Amino acid sequence: MTTLLDWMNSAAIPNLFGSPVSWIEVIGFVTGAACVYGVARQKLWNWPVGILNNLAFIVLFLGAGLYGETVLQVIFAAVAVYGWYNWVRGSADTDNKNDLRIRDAAVKEILLGVGATLAGTAAVALVLTHGTDSQVPWPDAFVLTASLVATYGQAKKIFQHWYVWILIDVVSIPLYFSRGLALTAILYVGFLALCIYGLIDWKRARSTETPVIPETIKTGA
């Protein structure tokens, strides 16, 4: 195991924008790009590839002192299992599998998502500030909390989750450059482009489907 970790942390690229790039960062780059492309194309294989990406980033972020995002990757892996199951199961009102349809977020979901992001960012930032040696507690905390909200939306195939991912990418790019993770920062530039592509592709796909009314509207909640 020690030999494997040593290899993962060894330099694959000696210098990129003034910093070396490790093999684990390269693995994270490849699996991350593949995962986001898979989500944009509504492919089930995005979930197992995403879990592999989470494992790679756990090693990478822990070494870079991004503790909030290390915890985030562990949670991502757990949520990915739920998302994978949810996509395979499909819609509850049909007999088919892999037919979970894209829908809009209900007003209640939007309010809860914004509230959870604000409260979670503040809480996690305080923990990182007073409980760790983190140099970037607030952006680290925001990425952690907002990513959980976005992943929930992704698992439910809520259209607006793409807007959350786009905001996360905008924050993450300078964050990773500041921590010497140049290749990961470049990956997030690619993520930003893929999220815009996913937004457009889901909008096109949704236009060919029968609209789905959020459950809260159906039930009058």
PDB file of C-alpha atoms in Angstrom:
ATOM      1  CA  MET A   1       0.000   0.000   0.000  1.00  0.00           C
ATOM      2  CA  THR A   2       2.850   2.391   0.850  1.00  0.00           C
ATOM      3  CA  THR A   3       4.451   1.709  -2.529  1.00  0.00           C
ATOM      4  CA  LEU A   4       1.170   2.435  -4.299  1.00  0.00           C
ATOM      5  CA  LEU A   5       0.669   5.716  -2.406  1.00  0.00           C
ATOM      6  CA  ASP A   6       4.248   6.749  -3.150  1.00  0.00           C
ATOM      7  CA  TRP A   7       3.642   6.142  -6.859  1.00  0.00           C
ATOM      8  CA  MET A   8       0.331   8.041  -6.786  1.00  0.00           C
ATOM      9  CA  ASN A   9       2.029  11.062  -5.231  1.00  0.00           C
ATOM     10  CA  SER A  10       5.068  10.945  -7.506  1.00  0.00           C
ATOM     11  CA  ALA A  11       5.367  13.452 -10.332  1.00  0.00           C
ATOM     12  CA  ALA A  12       3.803  12.492 -13.649  1.00  0.00           C
ATOM     13  CA  ILE A  13       4.521  15.964 -15.037  1.00  0.00           C
ATOM     14  CA  PRO A  14       7.555  17.686 -13.462  1.00  0.00           C
ATOM     15  CA  ASN A  15       6.267  21.218 -13.940  1.00  0.00           C
ATOM     16  CA  LEU A  16       2.909  22.713 -14.877  1.00  0.00           C
ATOM     17  CA  PHE A  17       2.458  26.423 -14.169  1.00  0.00           C
ATOM     18  CA  GLY A  18       5.261  26.185 -11.619  1.00  0.00           C
ATOM     19  CA  SER A  19       4.009  23.091  -9.769  1.00  0.00           C
ATOM     20  CA  PRO A  20       4.558  19.340 -10.280  1.00  0.00           C
ATOM     21  CA  VAL A  21       1.567  17.190 -11.257  1.00  0.00           C
ATOM     22  CA  SER A  22       1.214  13.833  -9.493  1.00  0.00           C
ATOM     23  CA  TRP A  23      -0.138  10.616 -10.975  1.00  0.00           C
ATOM     24  CA  ILE A  24      -3.142  10.748  -8.632  1.00  0.00           C
ATOM     25  CA  GLU A  25      -3.976  14.209 -10.010  1.00  0.00           C
ATOM     26  CA  VAL A  26      -3.795  12.791 -13.538  1.00  0.00           C
ATOM     27  CA  ILE A  27      -6.152   9.951 -12.521  1.00  0.00           C
ATOM     28  CA  GLY A  28      -8.499  12.495 -10.963  1.00  0.00           C
ATOM     29  CA  PHE A  29      -8.374  14.571 -14.149  1.00  0.00           C
ATOM     30  CA  VAL A  30      -9.278  11.679 -16.462  1.00  0.00           C
ATOM     31  CA  THR A  31     -12.010  10.132 -14.298  1.00  0.00           C
ATOM     32  CA  GLY A  32     -13.473  13.534 -13.418  1.00  0.00           C
ATOM     33  CA  ALA A  33     -13.783  14.611 -17.050  1.00  0.00           C
ATOM     34  CA  ALA A  34     -15.327  11.261 -18.002  1.00  0.00           C
ATOM     35  CA  CYS A  35     -17.804  11.450 -15.116  1.00  0.00           C
ATOM     36  CA  VAL A  36     -19.116  14.929 -15.938  1.00  0.00           C
ATOM     37  CA  TYR A  37     -19.415  14.017 -19.618  1.00  0.00           C
ATOM     38  CA  GLY A  38     -21.402  10.933 -18.594  1.00  0.00           C
ATOM     39  CA  VAL A  39     -23.771  13.039 -16.498  1.00  0.00           C
ATOM     40  CA  ALA A  40     -24.263  15.487 -19.356  1.00  0.00           C
ATOM     41  CA  ARG A  41     -25.162  12.579 -21.660  1.00  0.00           C
ATOM     42  CA  GLN A  42     -27.338  10.909 -18.967  1.00  0.00           C
ATOM     43  CA  LYS A  43     -25.175   7.766 -18.972  1.00  0.00           C
ATOM     44  CA  LEU A  44     -25.449   5.360 -16.042  1.00  0.00           C
ATOM     45  CA  TRP A  45     -21.721   4.626 -16.102  1.00  0.00           C
ATOM     46  CA  ASN A  46     -21.067   8.159 -14.802  1.00  0.00           C
ATOM     47  CA  TRP A  47     -21.750   6.908 -11.250  1.00  0.00           C
ATOM     48  CA  PRO A  48     -19.071   4.168 -10.943  1.00  0.00           C
ATOM     49  CA  VAL A  49     -16.552   6.358 -12.751  1.00  0.00           C
ATOM     50  CA  GLY A  50     -17.468   9.158 -10.350  1.00  0.00           C
ATOM     51  CA  ILE A  51     -16.781   6.916  -7.355  1.00  0.00           C
ATOM     52  CA  LEU A  52     -13.298   6.150  -8.747  1.00  0.00           C
ATOM     53  CA  ASN A  53     -12.816   9.906  -9.144  1.00  0.00           C
ATOM     54  CA  ASN A  54     -13.846  10.430  -5.504  1.00  0.00           C
ATOM     55  CA  LEU A  55     -11.209   7.949  -4.327  1.00  0.00           C
ATOM     56  CA  ALA A  56      -8.522   9.700  -6.363  1.00  0.00           C
ATOM     57  CA  PHE A  57      -9.476  13.117  -5.029  1.00  0.00           C
ATOM     58  CA  ILE A  58      -9.516  11.884  -1.416  1.00  0.00           C
ATOM     59  CA  VAL A  59      -5.804  11.146  -1.734  1.00  0.00           C
ATOM     60  CA  LEU A  60      -5.125  14.352  -3.684  1.00  0.00           C
ATOM     61  CA  PHE A  61      -7.027  16.821  -1.506  1.00  0.00           C
ATOM     62  CA  LEU A  62      -5.809  15.337   1.771  1.00  0.00           C
ATOM     63  CA  GLY A  63      -2.249  15.895   0.636  1.00  0.00           C
ATOM     64  CA  ALA A  64      -3.049  19.487  -0.408  1.00  0.00           C
ATOM     65  CA  GLY A  65      -4.601  20.406   2.941  1.00  0.00           C
ATOM     66  CA  LEU A  66      -8.112  20.782   1.501  1.00  0.00           C
ATOM     67  CA  TYR A  67      -9.814  19.000   4.375  1.00  0.00           C
ATOM     68  CA  GLY A  68     -13.354  20.100   3.612  1.00  0.00           C
ATOM     69  CA  GLU A  69     -13.100  18.745   0.107  1.00  0.00           C
ATOM     70  CA  THR A  70     -11.540  15.522   1.365  1.00  0.00           C
ATOM     71  CA  VAL A  71     -14.626  14.926   3.516  1.00  0.00           C
ATOM     72  CA  LEU A  72     -16.769  15.963   0.561  1.00  0.00           C
ATOM     73  CA  GLN A  73     -15.320  13.205  -1.613  1.00  0.00           C
ATOM     74  CA  VAL A  74     -16.214  10.575   1.004  1.00  0.00           C
ATOM     75  CA  ILE A  75     -19.787  11.872   1.086  1.00  0.00           C
ATOM     76  CA  PHE A  76     -19.842  12.051  -2.714  1.00  0.00           C
ATOM     77  CA  ALA A  77     -18.998   8.358  -2.927  1.00  0.00           C
ATOM     78  CA  ALA A  78     -21.870   7.484  -0.575  1.00  0.00           C
ATOM     79  CA  VAL A  79     -24.335   9.725  -2.405  1.00  0.00           C
ATOM     80  CA  ALA A  80     -23.174   8.273  -5.732  1.00  0.00           C
ATOM     81  CA  VAL A  81     -24.450   4.857  -4.652  1.00  0.00           C
ATOM     82  CA  TYR A  82     -27.888   6.417  -4.069  1.00  0.00           C
ATOM     83  CA  GLY A  83     -27.759   8.309  -7.354  1.00  0.00           C
ATOM     84  CA  TRP A  84     -26.742   5.182  -9.253  1.00  0.00           C
ATOM     85  CA  TYR A  85     -29.656   3.263  -7.714  1.00  0.00           C
ATOM     86  CA  ASN A  86     -32.085   6.107  -8.356  1.00  0.00           C
ATOM     87  CA  TRP A  87     -31.146   6.380 -12.031  1.00  0.00           C
ATOM     88  CA  VAL A  88     -31.336   2.598 -12.536  1.00  0.00           C
ATOM     89  CA  ARG A  89     -34.694   2.365 -10.786  1.00  0.00           C
ATOM     90  CA  GLY A  90     -36.162   5.098 -12.960  1.00  0.00           C
ATOM     91  CA  SER A  91     -39.443   6.853 -12.378  1.00  0.00           C
ATOM     92  CA  ALA A  92     -41.737   5.358  -9.773  1.00  0.00           C
ATOM     93  CA  ASP A  93     -44.771   5.824 -12.014  1.00  0.00           C
ATOM     94  CA  THR A  94     -43.473   3.607 -14.837  1.00  0.00           C
ATOM     95  CA  ASP A  95     -42.489  -0.015 -15.285  1.00  0.00           C
ATOM     96  CA  ASN A  96     -39.286   0.808 -17.148  1.00  0.00           C
ATOM     97  CA  LYS A  97     -35.764   1.109 -15.825  1.00  0.00           C
ATOM     98  CA  ASN A  98     -33.301   3.928 -16.522  1.00  0.00           C
ATOM     99  CA  ASP A  99     -36.189   6.269 -17.351  1.00  0.00           C
ATOM    100  CA  LEU A 100     -35.867   8.830 -14.561  1.00  0.00           C
ATOM    101  CA  ARG A 101     -36.969  12.031 -16.241  1.00  0.00           C
ATOM    102  CA  ILE A 102     -35.545  15.521 -15.920  1.00  0.00           C
ATOM    103  CA  ARG A 103     -37.654  17.882 -13.823  1.00  0.00           C
ATOM    104  CA  ASP A 104     -37.572  21.406 -12.416  1.00  0.00           C
ATOM    105  CA  ALA A 105     -36.857  22.053  -8.753  1.00  0.00           C
ATOM    106  CA  ALA A 106     -39.867  22.910  -6.627  1.00  0.00           C
ATOM    107  CA  VAL A 107     -39.823  26.271  -4.827  1.00  0.00           C
ATOM    108  CA  LYS A 108     -39.430  24.437  -1.509  1.00  0.00           C
ATOM    109  CA  GLU A 109     -36.371  22.586  -2.832  1.00  0.00           C
ATOM    110  CA  ILE A 110     -34.798  25.831  -4.041  1.00  0.00           C
ATOM    111  CA  LEU A 111     -35.294  27.555  -0.692  1.00  0.00           C
ATOM    112  CA  LEU A 112     -33.966  24.555   1.219  1.00  0.00           C
ATOM    113  CA  GLY A 113     -30.972  24.309  -1.105  1.00  0.00           C
ATOM    114  CA  VAL A 114     -30.039  27.985  -0.720  1.00  0.00           C
ATOM    115  CA  GLY A 115     -30.549  27.846   3.040  1.00  0.00           C
ATOM    116  CA  ALA A 116     -28.513  24.669   3.414  1.00  0.00           C
ATOM    117  CA  THR A 117     -25.678  26.124   1.318  1.00  0.00           C
ATOM    118  CA  LEU A 118     -25.471  29.345   3.360  1.00  0.00           C
ATOM    119  CA  ALA A 119     -25.748  27.650   6.756  1.00  0.00           C
ATOM    120  CA  GLY A 120     -23.469  24.771   5.798  1.00  0.00           C
ATOM    121  CA  THR A 121     -20.785  27.063   4.397  1.00  0.00           C
ATOM    122  CA  ALA A 122     -20.714  29.135   7.591  1.00  0.00           C
ATOM    123  CA  ALA A 123     -20.644  26.079   9.860  1.00  0.00           C
ATOM    124  CA  VAL A 124     -17.945  24.208   7.936  1.00  0.00           C
ATOM    125  CA  ALA A 125     -15.809  27.346   7.563  1.00  0.00           C
ATOM    126  CA  LEU A 126     -15.828  27.830  11.334  1.00  0.00           C
ATOM    127  CA  VAL A 127     -14.760  24.226  11.866  1.00  0.00           C
ATOM    128  CA  LEU A 128     -11.962  24.536   9.305  1.00  0.00           C
ATOM    129  CA  THR A 129     -10.825  27.884  10.736  1.00  0.00           C
ATOM    130  CA  HIS A 130     -10.642  26.777  14.357  1.00  0.00           C
ATOM    131  CA  GLY A 131     -10.082  23.035  14.022  1.00  0.00           C
ATOM    132  CA  THR A 132      -7.569  22.693  11.182  1.00  0.00           C
ATOM    133  CA  ASP A 133      -4.639  24.513   9.575  1.00  0.00           C
ATOM    134  CA  SER A 134      -6.691  25.258   6.440  1.00  0.00           C
ATOM    135  CA  GLN A 135      -5.544  28.383   4.600  1.00  0.00           C
ATOM    136  CA  VAL A 136      -8.745  28.657   2.551  1.00  0.00           C
ATOM    137  CA  PRO A 137     -11.628  27.784   4.901  1.00  0.00           C
ATOM    138  CA  TRP A 138     -14.430  29.791   3.273  1.00  0.00           C
ATOM    139  CA  PRO A 139     -14.085  28.735  -0.379  1.00  0.00           C
ATOM    140  CA  ASP A 140     -13.318  25.178   0.763  1.00  0.00           C
ATOM    141  CA  ALA A 141     -16.472  25.200   2.903  1.00  0.00           C
ATOM    142  CA  PHE A 142     -18.605  26.633   0.099  1.00  0.00           C
ATOM    143  CA  VAL A 143     -17.435  24.025  -2.410  1.00  0.00           C
ATOM    144  CA  LEU A 144     -18.150  21.246   0.090  1.00  0.00           C
ATOM    145  CA  THR A 145     -21.662  22.410   0.985  1.00  0.00           C
ATOM    146  CA  ALA A 146     -22.808  23.543  -2.457  1.00  0.00           C
ATOM    147  CA  SER A 147     -21.507  20.334  -4.020  1.00  0.00           C
ATOM    148  CA  LEU A 148     -23.722  18.264  -1.731  1.00  0.00           C
ATOM    149  CA  VAL A 149     -26.730  20.324  -2.809  1.00  0.00           C
ATOM    150  CA  ALA A 150     -25.766  19.920  -6.474  1.00  0.00           C
ATOM    151  CA  THR A 151     -25.229  16.175  -6.098  1.00  0.00           C
ATOM    152  CA  TYR A 152     -28.695  15.800  -4.569  1.00  0.00           C
ATOM    153  CA  GLY A 153     -30.135  17.594  -7.582  1.00  0.00           C
ATOM    154  CA  GLN A 154     -28.113  15.415  -9.927  1.00  0.00           C
ATOM    155  CA  ALA A 155     -29.342  12.228  -8.260  1.00  0.00           C
ATOM    156  CA  LYS A 156     -32.929  13.464  -8.628  1.00  0.00           C
ATOM    157  CA  LYS A 157     -32.318  14.712 -12.193  1.00  0.00           C
ATOM    158  CA  ILE A 158     -33.315  18.234 -11.242  1.00  0.00           C
ATOM    159  CA  PHE A 159     -32.492  20.547 -14.140  1.00  0.00           C
ATOM    160  CA  GLN A 160     -31.305  23.485 -12.017  1.00  0.00           C
ATOM    161  CA  HIS A 161     -28.473  21.495 -10.451  1.00  0.00           C
ATOM    162  CA  TRP A 162     -26.334  22.524 -13.430  1.00  0.00           C
ATOM    163  CA  TYR A 163     -26.439  26.169 -12.304  1.00  0.00           C
ATOM    164  CA  VAL A 164     -25.081  25.148  -8.902  1.00  0.00           C
ATOM    165  CA  TRP A 165     -22.227  23.157 -10.478  1.00  0.00           C
ATOM    166  CA  ILE A 166     -21.338  26.136 -12.680  1.00  0.00           C
ATOM    167  CA  LEU A 167     -21.045  28.398  -9.619  1.00  0.00           C
ATOM    168  CA  ILE A 168     -18.957  25.758  -7.833  1.00  0.00           C
ATOM    169  CA  ASP A 169     -16.579  25.543 -10.794  1.00  0.00           C
ATOM    170  CA  VAL A 170     -16.149  29.337 -10.858  1.00  0.00           C
ATOM    171  CA  VAL A 171     -15.080  29.239  -7.194  1.00  0.00           C
ATOM    172  CA  SER A 172     -12.989  26.058  -7.519  1.00  0.00           C
ATOM    173  CA  ILE A 173     -10.736  27.158 -10.394  1.00  0.00           C
ATOM    174  CA  PRO A 174      -8.863  29.917  -8.502  1.00  0.00           C
ATOM    175  CA  LEU A 175      -8.989  27.828  -5.304  1.00  0.00           C
ATOM    176  CA  TYR A 176      -7.072  24.946  -6.857  1.00  0.00           C
ATOM    177  CA  PHE A 177      -4.559  27.226  -8.565  1.00  0.00           C
ATOM    178  CA  SER A 178      -3.890  28.814  -5.162  1.00  0.00           C
ATOM    179  CA  ARG A 179      -3.135  25.387  -3.657  1.00  0.00           C
ATOM    180  CA  GLY A 180      -0.699  24.405  -6.413  1.00  0.00           C
ATOM    181  CA  LEU A 181      -3.120  21.960  -8.089  1.00  0.00           C
ATOM    182  CA  ALA A 182      -2.719  23.336 -11.599  1.00  0.00           C
ATOM    183  CA  LEU A 183      -3.981  20.274 -13.471  1.00  0.00           C
ATOM    184  CA  THR A 184      -7.059  20.037 -11.229  1.00  0.00           C
ATOM    185  CA  ALA A 185      -7.743  23.745 -11.825  1.00  0.00           C
ATOM    186  CA  ILE A 186      -7.530  23.108 -15.570  1.00  0.00           C
ATOM    187  CA  LEU A 187      -9.862  20.129 -15.091  1.00  0.00           C
ATOM    188  CA  TYR A 188     -12.404  22.443 -13.479  1.00  0.00           C
ATOM    189  CA  VAL A 189     -12.169  24.776 -16.459  1.00  0.00           C
ATOM    190  CA  GLY A 190     -13.161  21.718 -18.470  1.00  0.00           C
ATOM    191  CA  PHE A 191     -15.870  20.937 -15.909  1.00  0.00           C
ATOM    192  CA  LEU A 192     -17.239  24.450 -16.406  1.00  0.00           C
ATOM    193  CA  ALA A 193     -17.444  23.898 -20.165  1.00  0.00           C
ATOM    194  CA  LEU A 194     -19.017  20.462 -19.672  1.00  0.00           C
ATOM    195  CA  CYS A 195     -21.565  21.856 -17.224  1.00  0.00           C
ATOM    196  CA  ILE A 196     -22.624  24.448 -19.784  1.00  0.00           C
ATOM    197  CA  TYR A 197     -22.843  21.643 -22.342  1.00  0.00           C
ATOM    198  CA  GLY A 198     -24.848  19.517 -19.898  1.00  0.00           C
ATOM    199  CA  LEU A 199     -27.211  22.409 -19.210  1.00  0.00           C
ATOM    200  CA  ILE A 200     -27.859  22.840 -22.924  1.00  0.00           C
ATOM    201  CA  ASP A 201     -28.162  19.085 -23.577  1.00  0.00           C
ATOM    202  CA  TRP A 202     -30.573  18.485 -20.672  1.00  0.00           C
ATOM    203  CA  LYS A 203     -32.649  21.438 -21.849  1.00  0.00           C
ATOM    204  CA  ARG A 204     -32.814  19.894 -25.321  1.00  0.00           C
ATOM    205  CA  ALA A 205     -33.632  16.440 -23.908  1.00  0.00           C
ATOM    206  CA  ARG A 206     -36.308  17.865 -21.635  1.00  0.00           C
ATOM    207  CA  SER A 207     -38.011  19.582 -24.558  1.00  0.00           C
ATOM    208  CA  THR A 208     -38.709  16.145 -26.070  1.00  0.00           C
ATOM    209  CA  GLU A 209     -40.184  14.714 -22.849  1.00  0.00           C
ATOM    210  CA  THR A 210     -43.572  15.089 -21.222  1.00  0.00           C
ATOM    211  CA  PRO A 211     -43.179  17.717 -18.456  1.00  0.00           C
ATOM    212  CA  VAL A 212     -42.823  16.314 -14.929  1.00  0.00           C
ATOM    213  CA  ILE A 213     -44.678  18.158 -12.170  1.00  0.00           C
ATOM    214  CA  PRO A 214     -42.713  18.286  -8.867  1.00  0.00           C
ATOM    215  CA  GLU A 215     -44.269  16.144  -6.142  1.00  0.00           C
ATOM    216  CA  THR A 216     -44.748  19.147  -3.859  1.00  0.00           C
ATOM    217  CA  ILE A 217     -46.995  20.738  -6.466  1.00  0.00           C
ATOM    218  CA  LYS A 218     -48.924  17.511  -7.072  1.00  0.00           C
ATOM    219  CA  THR A 219     -49.646  17.069  -3.401  1.00  0.00           C
ATOM    220  CA  GLY A 220     -50.215  20.738  -2.692  1.00  0.00           C
ATOM    221  CA  ALA A 221     -47.459  20.760  -0.063  1.00  0.00           C
TER     222      ALA A 221
END
